Short mmCIF file of C-alpha atoms and ligand atoms in Angstrom, two decimals:
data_model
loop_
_atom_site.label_atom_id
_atom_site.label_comp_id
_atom_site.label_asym_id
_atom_site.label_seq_id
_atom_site.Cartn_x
_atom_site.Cartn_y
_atom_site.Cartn_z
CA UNK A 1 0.00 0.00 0.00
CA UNK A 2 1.46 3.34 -1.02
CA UNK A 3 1.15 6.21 1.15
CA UNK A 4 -1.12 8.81 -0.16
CA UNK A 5 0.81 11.66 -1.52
CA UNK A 6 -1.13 14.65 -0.04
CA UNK A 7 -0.58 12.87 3.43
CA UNK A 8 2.95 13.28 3.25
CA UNK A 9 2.79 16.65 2.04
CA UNK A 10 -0.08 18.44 3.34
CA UNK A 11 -1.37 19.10 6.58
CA UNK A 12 -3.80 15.89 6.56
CA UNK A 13 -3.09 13.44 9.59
CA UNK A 14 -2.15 10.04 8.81
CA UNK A 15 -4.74 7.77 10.70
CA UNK A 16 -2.86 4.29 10.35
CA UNK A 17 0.30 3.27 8.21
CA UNK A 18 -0.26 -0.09 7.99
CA UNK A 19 3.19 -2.02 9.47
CA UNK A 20 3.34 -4.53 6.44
CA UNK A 21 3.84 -1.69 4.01
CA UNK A 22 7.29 -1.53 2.09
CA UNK A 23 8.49 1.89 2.92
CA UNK A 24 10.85 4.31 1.81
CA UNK A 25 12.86 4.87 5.42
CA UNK A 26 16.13 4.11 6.10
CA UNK A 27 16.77 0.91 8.27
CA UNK A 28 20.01 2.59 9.89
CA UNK A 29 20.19 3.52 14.16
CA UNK A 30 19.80 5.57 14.81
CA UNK A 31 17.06 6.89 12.37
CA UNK A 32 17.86 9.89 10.18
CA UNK A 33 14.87 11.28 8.44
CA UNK A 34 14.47 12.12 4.84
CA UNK A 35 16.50 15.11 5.47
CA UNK A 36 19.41 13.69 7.60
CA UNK A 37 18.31 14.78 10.43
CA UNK A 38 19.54 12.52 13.23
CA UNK A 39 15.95 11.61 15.08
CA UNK A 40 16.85 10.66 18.72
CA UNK A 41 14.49 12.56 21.25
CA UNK A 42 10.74 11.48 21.78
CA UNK A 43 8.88 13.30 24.04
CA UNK A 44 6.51 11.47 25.68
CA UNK A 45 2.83 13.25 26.70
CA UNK A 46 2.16 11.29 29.59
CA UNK A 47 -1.91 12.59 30.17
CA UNK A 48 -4.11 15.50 28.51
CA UNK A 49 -5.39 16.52 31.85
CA UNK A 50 -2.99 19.25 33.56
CA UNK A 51 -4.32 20.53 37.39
CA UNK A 52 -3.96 24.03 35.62
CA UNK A 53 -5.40 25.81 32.88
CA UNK A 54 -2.89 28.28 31.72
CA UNK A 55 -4.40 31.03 28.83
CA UNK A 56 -1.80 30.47 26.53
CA UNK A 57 -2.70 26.77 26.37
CA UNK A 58 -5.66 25.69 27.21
CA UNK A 59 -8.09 27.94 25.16
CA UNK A 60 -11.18 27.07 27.71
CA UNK A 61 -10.54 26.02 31.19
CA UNK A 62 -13.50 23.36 30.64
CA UNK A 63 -11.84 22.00 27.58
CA UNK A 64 -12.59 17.91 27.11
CA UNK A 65 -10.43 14.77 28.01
CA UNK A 66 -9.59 12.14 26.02
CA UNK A 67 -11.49 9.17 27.58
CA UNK A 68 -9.04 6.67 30.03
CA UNK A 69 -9.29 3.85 27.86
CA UNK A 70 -8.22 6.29 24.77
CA UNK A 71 -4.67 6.90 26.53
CA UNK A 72 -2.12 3.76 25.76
CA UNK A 73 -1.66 1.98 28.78
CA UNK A 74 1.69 1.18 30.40
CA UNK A 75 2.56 -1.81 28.79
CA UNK A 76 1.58 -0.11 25.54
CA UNK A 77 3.73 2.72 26.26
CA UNK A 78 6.86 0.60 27.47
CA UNK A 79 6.41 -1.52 23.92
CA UNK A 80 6.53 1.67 22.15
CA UNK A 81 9.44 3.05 23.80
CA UNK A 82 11.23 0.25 23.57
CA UNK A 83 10.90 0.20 19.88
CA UNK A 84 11.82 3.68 19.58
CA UNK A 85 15.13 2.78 21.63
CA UNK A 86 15.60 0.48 18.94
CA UNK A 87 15.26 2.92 16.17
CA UNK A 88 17.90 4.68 18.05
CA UNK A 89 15.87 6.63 20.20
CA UNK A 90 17.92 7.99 23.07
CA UNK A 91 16.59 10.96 25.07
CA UNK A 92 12.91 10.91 26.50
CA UNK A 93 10.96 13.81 28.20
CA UNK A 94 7.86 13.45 30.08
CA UNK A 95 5.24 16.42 29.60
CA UNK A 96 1.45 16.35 28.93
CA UNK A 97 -0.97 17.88 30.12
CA UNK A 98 0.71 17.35 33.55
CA UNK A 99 3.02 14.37 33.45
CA UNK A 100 2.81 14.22 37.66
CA UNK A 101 -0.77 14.10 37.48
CA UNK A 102 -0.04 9.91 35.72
CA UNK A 103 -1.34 6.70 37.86
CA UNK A 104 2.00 4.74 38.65
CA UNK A 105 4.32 7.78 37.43
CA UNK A 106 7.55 6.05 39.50
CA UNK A 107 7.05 2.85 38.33
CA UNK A 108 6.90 3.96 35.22
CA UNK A 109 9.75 5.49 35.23
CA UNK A 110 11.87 2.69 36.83
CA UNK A 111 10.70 0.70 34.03
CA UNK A 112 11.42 3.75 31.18
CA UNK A 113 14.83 3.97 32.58
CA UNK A 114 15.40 0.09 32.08
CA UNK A 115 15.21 0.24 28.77
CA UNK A 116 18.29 -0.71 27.32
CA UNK A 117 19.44 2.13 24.97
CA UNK A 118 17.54 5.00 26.95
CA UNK A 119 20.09 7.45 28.33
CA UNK A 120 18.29 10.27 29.92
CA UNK A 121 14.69 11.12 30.73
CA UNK A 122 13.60 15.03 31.69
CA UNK A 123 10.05 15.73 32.69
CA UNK A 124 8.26 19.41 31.99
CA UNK A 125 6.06 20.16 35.06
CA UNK A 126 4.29 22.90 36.76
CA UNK A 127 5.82 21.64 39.65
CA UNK A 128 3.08 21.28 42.06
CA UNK A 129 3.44 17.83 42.79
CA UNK A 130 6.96 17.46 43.17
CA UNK A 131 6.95 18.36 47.27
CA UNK A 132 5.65 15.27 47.06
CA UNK A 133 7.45 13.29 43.84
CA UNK A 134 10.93 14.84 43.39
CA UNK A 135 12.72 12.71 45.71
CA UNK A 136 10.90 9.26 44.40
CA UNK A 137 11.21 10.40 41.13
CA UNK A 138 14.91 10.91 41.06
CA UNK A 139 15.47 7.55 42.58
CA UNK A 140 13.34 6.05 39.66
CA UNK A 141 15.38 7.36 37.24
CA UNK A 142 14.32 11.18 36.20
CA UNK A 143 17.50 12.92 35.77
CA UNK A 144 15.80 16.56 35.28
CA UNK A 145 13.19 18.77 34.99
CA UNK A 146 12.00 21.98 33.18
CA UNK A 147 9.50 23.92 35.63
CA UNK A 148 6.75 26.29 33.84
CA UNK A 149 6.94 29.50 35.84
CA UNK A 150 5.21 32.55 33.84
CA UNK A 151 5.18 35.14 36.81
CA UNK A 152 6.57 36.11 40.13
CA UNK A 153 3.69 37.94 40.70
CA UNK A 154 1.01 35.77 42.94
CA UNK A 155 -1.84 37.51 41.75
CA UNK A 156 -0.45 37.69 38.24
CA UNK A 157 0.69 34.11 38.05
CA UNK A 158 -2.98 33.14 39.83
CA UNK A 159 -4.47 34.98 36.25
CA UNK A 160 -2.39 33.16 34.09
CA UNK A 161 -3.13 29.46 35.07
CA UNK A 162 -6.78 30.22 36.38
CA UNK A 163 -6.16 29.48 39.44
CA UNK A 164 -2.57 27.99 40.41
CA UNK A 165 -0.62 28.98 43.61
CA UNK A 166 2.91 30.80 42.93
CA UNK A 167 4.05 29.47 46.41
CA UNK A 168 2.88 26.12 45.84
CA UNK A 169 5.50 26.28 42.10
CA UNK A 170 8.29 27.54 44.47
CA UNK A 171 8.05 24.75 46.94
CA UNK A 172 7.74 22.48 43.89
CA UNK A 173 10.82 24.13 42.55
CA UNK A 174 12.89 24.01 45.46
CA UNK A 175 11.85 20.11 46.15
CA UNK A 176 13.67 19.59 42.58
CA UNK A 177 16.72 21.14 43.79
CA UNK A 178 17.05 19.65 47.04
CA UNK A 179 16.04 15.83 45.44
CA UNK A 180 19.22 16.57 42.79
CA UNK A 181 17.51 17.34 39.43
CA UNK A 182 20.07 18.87 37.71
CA UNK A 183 20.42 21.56 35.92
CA UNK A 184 17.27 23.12 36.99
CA UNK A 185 15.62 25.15 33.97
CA UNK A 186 12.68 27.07 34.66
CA UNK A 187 10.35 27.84 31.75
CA UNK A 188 8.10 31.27 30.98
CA UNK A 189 5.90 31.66 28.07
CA UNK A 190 5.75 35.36 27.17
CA UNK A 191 2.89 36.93 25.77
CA UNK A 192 2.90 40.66 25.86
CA UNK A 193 0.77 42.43 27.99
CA UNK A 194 0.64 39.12 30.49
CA UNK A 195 4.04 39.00 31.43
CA UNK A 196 6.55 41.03 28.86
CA UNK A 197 7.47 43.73 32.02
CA UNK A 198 8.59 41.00 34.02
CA UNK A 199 11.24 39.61 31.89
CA UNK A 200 14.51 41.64 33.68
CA UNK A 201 13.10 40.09 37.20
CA UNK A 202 12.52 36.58 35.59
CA UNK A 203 16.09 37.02 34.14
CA UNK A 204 17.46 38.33 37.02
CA UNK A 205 17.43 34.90 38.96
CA UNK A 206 20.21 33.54 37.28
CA UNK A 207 22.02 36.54 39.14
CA UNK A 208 21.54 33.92 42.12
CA UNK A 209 20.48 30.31 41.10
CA UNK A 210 22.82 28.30 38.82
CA UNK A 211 19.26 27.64 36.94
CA UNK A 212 18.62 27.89 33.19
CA UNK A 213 15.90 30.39 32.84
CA UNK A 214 14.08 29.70 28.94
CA UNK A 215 12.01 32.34 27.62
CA UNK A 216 9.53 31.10 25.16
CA UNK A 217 7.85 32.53 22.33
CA UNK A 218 3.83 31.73 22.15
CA UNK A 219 3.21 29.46 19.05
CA UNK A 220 -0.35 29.42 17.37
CA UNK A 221 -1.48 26.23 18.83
CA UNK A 222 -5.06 25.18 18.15
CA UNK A 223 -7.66 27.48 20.45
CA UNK A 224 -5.08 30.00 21.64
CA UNK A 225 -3.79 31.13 17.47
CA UNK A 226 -5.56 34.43 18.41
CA UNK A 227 -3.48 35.45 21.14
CA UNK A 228 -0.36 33.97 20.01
CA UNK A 229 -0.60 35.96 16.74
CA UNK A 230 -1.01 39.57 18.76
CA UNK A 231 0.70 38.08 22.01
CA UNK A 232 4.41 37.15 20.41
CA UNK A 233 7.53 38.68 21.78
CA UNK A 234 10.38 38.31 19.60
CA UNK A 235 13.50 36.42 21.32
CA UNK A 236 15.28 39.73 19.49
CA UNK A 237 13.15 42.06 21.40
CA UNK A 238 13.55 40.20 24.73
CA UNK A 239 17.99 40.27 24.19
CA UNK A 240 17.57 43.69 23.36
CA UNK A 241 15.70 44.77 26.81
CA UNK A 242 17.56 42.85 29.03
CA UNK A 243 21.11 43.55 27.32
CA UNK A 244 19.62 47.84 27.52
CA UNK A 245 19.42 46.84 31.69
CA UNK A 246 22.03 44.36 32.44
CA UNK A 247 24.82 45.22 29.85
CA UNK A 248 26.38 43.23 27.37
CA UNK A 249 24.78 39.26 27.53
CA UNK A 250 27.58 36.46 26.97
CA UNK A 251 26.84 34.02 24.53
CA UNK A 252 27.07 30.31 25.44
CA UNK A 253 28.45 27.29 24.51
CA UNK A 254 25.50 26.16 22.35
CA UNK A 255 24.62 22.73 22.12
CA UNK A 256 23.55 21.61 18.61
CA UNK A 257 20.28 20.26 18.98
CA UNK A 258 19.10 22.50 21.85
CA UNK A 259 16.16 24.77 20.51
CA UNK A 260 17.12 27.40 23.36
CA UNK A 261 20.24 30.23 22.68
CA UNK A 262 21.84 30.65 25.05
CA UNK A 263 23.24 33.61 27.33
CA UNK A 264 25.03 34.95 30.52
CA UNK A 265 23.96 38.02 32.19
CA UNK A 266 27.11 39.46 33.25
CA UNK A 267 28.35 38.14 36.80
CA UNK A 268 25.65 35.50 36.52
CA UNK A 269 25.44 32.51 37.96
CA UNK A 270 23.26 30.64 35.92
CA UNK A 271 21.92 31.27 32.14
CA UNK A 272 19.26 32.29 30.18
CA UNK A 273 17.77 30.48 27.22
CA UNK A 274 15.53 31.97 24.46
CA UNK A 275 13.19 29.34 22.52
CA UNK A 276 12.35 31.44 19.19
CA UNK A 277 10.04 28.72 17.53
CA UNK A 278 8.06 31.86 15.61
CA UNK A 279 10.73 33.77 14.52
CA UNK A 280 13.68 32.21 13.85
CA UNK A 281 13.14 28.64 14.09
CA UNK A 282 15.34 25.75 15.02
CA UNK A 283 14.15 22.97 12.47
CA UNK A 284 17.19 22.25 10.22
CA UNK A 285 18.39 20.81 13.67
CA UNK A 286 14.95 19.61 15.25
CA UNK A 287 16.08 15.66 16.53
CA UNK A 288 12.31 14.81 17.65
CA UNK A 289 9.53 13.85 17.32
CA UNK A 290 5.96 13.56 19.95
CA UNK A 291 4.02 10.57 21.16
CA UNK A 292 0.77 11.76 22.38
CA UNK A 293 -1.49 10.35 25.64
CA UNK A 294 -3.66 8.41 22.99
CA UNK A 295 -0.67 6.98 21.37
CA UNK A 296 -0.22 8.93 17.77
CA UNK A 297 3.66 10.05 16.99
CA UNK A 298 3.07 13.50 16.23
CA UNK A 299 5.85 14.58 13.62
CA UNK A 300 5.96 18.22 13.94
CA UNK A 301 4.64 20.42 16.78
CA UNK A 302 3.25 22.98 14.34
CA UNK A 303 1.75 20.85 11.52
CA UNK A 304 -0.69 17.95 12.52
CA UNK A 305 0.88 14.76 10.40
CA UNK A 306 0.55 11.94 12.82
CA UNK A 307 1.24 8.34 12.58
CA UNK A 308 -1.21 5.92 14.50
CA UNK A 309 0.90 3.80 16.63
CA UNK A 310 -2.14 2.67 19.08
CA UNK A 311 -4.20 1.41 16.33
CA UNK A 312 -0.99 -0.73 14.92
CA UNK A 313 -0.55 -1.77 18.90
CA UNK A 314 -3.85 -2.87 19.51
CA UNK A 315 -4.09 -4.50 16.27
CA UNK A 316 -1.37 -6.46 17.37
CA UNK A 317 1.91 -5.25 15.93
CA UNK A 318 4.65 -6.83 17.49
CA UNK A 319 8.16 -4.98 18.44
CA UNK A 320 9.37 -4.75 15.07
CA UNK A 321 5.80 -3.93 13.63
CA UNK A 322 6.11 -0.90 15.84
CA UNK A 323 9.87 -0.37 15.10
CA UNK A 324 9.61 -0.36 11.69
CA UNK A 325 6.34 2.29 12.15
CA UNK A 326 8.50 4.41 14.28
CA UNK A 327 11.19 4.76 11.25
CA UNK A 328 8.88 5.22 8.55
CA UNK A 329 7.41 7.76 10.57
CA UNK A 330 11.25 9.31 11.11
CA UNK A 331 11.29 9.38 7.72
CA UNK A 332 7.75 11.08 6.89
CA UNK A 333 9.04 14.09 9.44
CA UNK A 334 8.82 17.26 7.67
CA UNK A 335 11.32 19.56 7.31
CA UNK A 336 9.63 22.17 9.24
CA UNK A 337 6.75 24.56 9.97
CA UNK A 338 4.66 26.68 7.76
CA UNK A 339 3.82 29.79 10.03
CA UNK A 340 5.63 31.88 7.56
CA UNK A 341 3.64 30.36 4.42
CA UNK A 342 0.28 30.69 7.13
CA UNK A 343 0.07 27.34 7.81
CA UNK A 344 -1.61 26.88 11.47
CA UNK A 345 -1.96 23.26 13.32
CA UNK A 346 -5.80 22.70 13.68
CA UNK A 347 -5.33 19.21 15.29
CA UNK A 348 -4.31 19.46 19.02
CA UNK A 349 -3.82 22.26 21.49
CA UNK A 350 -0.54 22.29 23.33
CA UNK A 351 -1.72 20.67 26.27
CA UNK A 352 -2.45 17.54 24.05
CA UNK A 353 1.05 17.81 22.63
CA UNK A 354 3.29 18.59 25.46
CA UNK A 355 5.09 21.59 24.06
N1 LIG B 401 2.10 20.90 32.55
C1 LIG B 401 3.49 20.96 32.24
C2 LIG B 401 4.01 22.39 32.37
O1 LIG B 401 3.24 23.24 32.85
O2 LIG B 401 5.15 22.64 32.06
C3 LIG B 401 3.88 20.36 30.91
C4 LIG B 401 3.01 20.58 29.73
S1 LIG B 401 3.14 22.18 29.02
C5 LIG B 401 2.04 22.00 27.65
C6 LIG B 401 4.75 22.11 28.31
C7 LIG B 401 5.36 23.43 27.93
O3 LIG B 401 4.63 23.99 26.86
C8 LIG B 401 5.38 24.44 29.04
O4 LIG B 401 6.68 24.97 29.20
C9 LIG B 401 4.44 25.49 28.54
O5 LIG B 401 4.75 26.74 29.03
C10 LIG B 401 4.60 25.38 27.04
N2 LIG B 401 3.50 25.94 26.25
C11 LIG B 401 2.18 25.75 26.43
N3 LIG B 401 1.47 26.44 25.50
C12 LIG B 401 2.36 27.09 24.73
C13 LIG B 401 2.25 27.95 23.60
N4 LIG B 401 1.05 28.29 23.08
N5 LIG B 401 3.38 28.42 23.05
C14 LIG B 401 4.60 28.10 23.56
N6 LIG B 401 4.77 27.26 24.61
C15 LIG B 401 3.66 26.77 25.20
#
């Protein structure tokens, strides 16, 4: 069975590549896609549901679930990471919806961390369970986390989620510190006229912390397109402020596959990261690639191809059935967004995909 053209090269998802088909992806580990991109980071949406409802990504706060028996199950999601690992798969992150807020969360990632070829597994959190999780976590396996932190205003902070506690995201943060996930890095999404005038106090604790602090620009996910549209503040814009306040910012050692550029404020201790997905995107050295809750690898963040891996499971692929879905959709990955061109995902919000 051929894949239809217009699947591979529009926006149209692809329901189910059957894992019989003869396909045109490269058998090598680990994968390279049609491109030569190297392919070696899945991130991993653990749940949908998130315990906060944040404006920039949830567009309602009474926005739908999938249903339980919609979301692969462990077992489904160890077979499918372990086939992944075999496609040369090596880096994992956790995210959601709220990753903390998933039945059996340590054992799963005891079991995550067993699989052979897995290096390193990261988590992006709100933090509000990790008083509780940090320590157990660690010991499981988690090597780090990225904490979501938009404000250091309480009242401000209460706005943007609809409802979270700042203190409660502190305690979370400093429970990840004390349990040993290093390096810290501490996410904000800015969106002007939310948060923009906070960005020199958001920047300002690496002055202290030897965190990573990662200003994001808002992308047009479905249900919040409107506000990202007026909302974005250019990564340009953002240097230029803080370097007018703090002087001259040092550029880092910049790791090749790392979507954030990075900075030094002078004298500090930690650095600052700048994620400029809108515009001046990363994609000629994008490495991943998404698994959602209900089990579809999601090949782009901005464009809403998708490759079916639940139906193949629960039809009853086997480990290489899966494996050899996993490459061909490597392979399939497109080369990058379409913002420019106006192309907008219509799919999935962000809390579906996991940023
Ligand atoms: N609940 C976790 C959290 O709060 O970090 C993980 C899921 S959240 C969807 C993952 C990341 O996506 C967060 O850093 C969040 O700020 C970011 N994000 C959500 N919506 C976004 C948008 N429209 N544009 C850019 N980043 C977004």
């Amino acid at each position: 069975m051929a894949l239809p053209p217009k699947a591979i090269q529009g926006t149209v998802p692809l329901t189910f590549v059957a894992p019989h088909q003869t396909a045109p992806y490269a058998t090598d580990t680990p994968a390279h896609d049609a491109y030569g991109r190297r392919i070696d980071y899945l991130r991993v949406s653990l749940t949908d549901r998130c315990n906060l409802r944040c404006v920039y990504c949830v567009p309602t706060p009474d926005l739908p679930h999938a249903p339980h028996a919609a979301l692969l199950t462990n077992d489904e999601l160890l077979l499918v990471v372990r086939a992944a690992a075999a496609a040369g798969f090596r880096k994992l992150r956790l995210t959601g919806g709220e990753p903390t807020l998933r039945h059996e969360l340590v054992e799963l990632i005891r079991a995550l961390k067993a699989i052979p070829g897995i290096e390193q597994i990261a988590m992006t959190t709100n933090a509000l369970r990790l008083p509780k999780l940090a320590g157990p976590l660690k010991a499981a396996g988690l090597d780090r986390v990225n904490i979501s932190i938009d404000s250091l205003d309480p009242v401000k902070f209460r706005q943007i989620s609809r409802g979270g506690s700042l203190a409660e995201v502190w305690a979370g943060v400093h429970a990840a510190a004390a349990a040993g996930l290093h390096p810290l890095k501490l996410n904000a999404v800015i969106v002007r006229g939310m948060n923009d005038a906070e960005v020199l106090q958001l920047a300002a604790l690496t002055l202290e912390h030897p965190w990573e602090f990662r200003f994001i620009e808002v992308m047009p996910l479905r249900g919040v397109a409107g506000l990202a549209e007026e909302g974005v503040v250019s990564s340009a814009e953002l240097l230029a402020r803080l370097a007018a306040h703090f002087g001259t910012l040092e550029p880092c050692e910049q790791k090749r596959a790392d979507p954030a550029r990075c900075y030094r404020l002078p004298g500090a201790q930690g650095k600052l990261g700048f994620i400029s997905a809108v515009t001046d995107p990363f994609c000629a050295t994008c490495n991943r690639m998404r698994l959602t809750a209900d089990g579809r690898l999601h090949l782009c963040l901005l464009r809403d191809h998708e490759v079916d891996l639940r139906a193949a499971i629960r039809n009853g692929a086997s480990h290489a059935e899966v494996e050899q879905l996993i490459r061909h959709a490597v392979h399939l990955k497109p080369w990058g967004h379409g913002l420019p061109e106006g192309v907008r995902p219509q799919l999935r919000g962000m809390a579906e995909l996991g940023g």
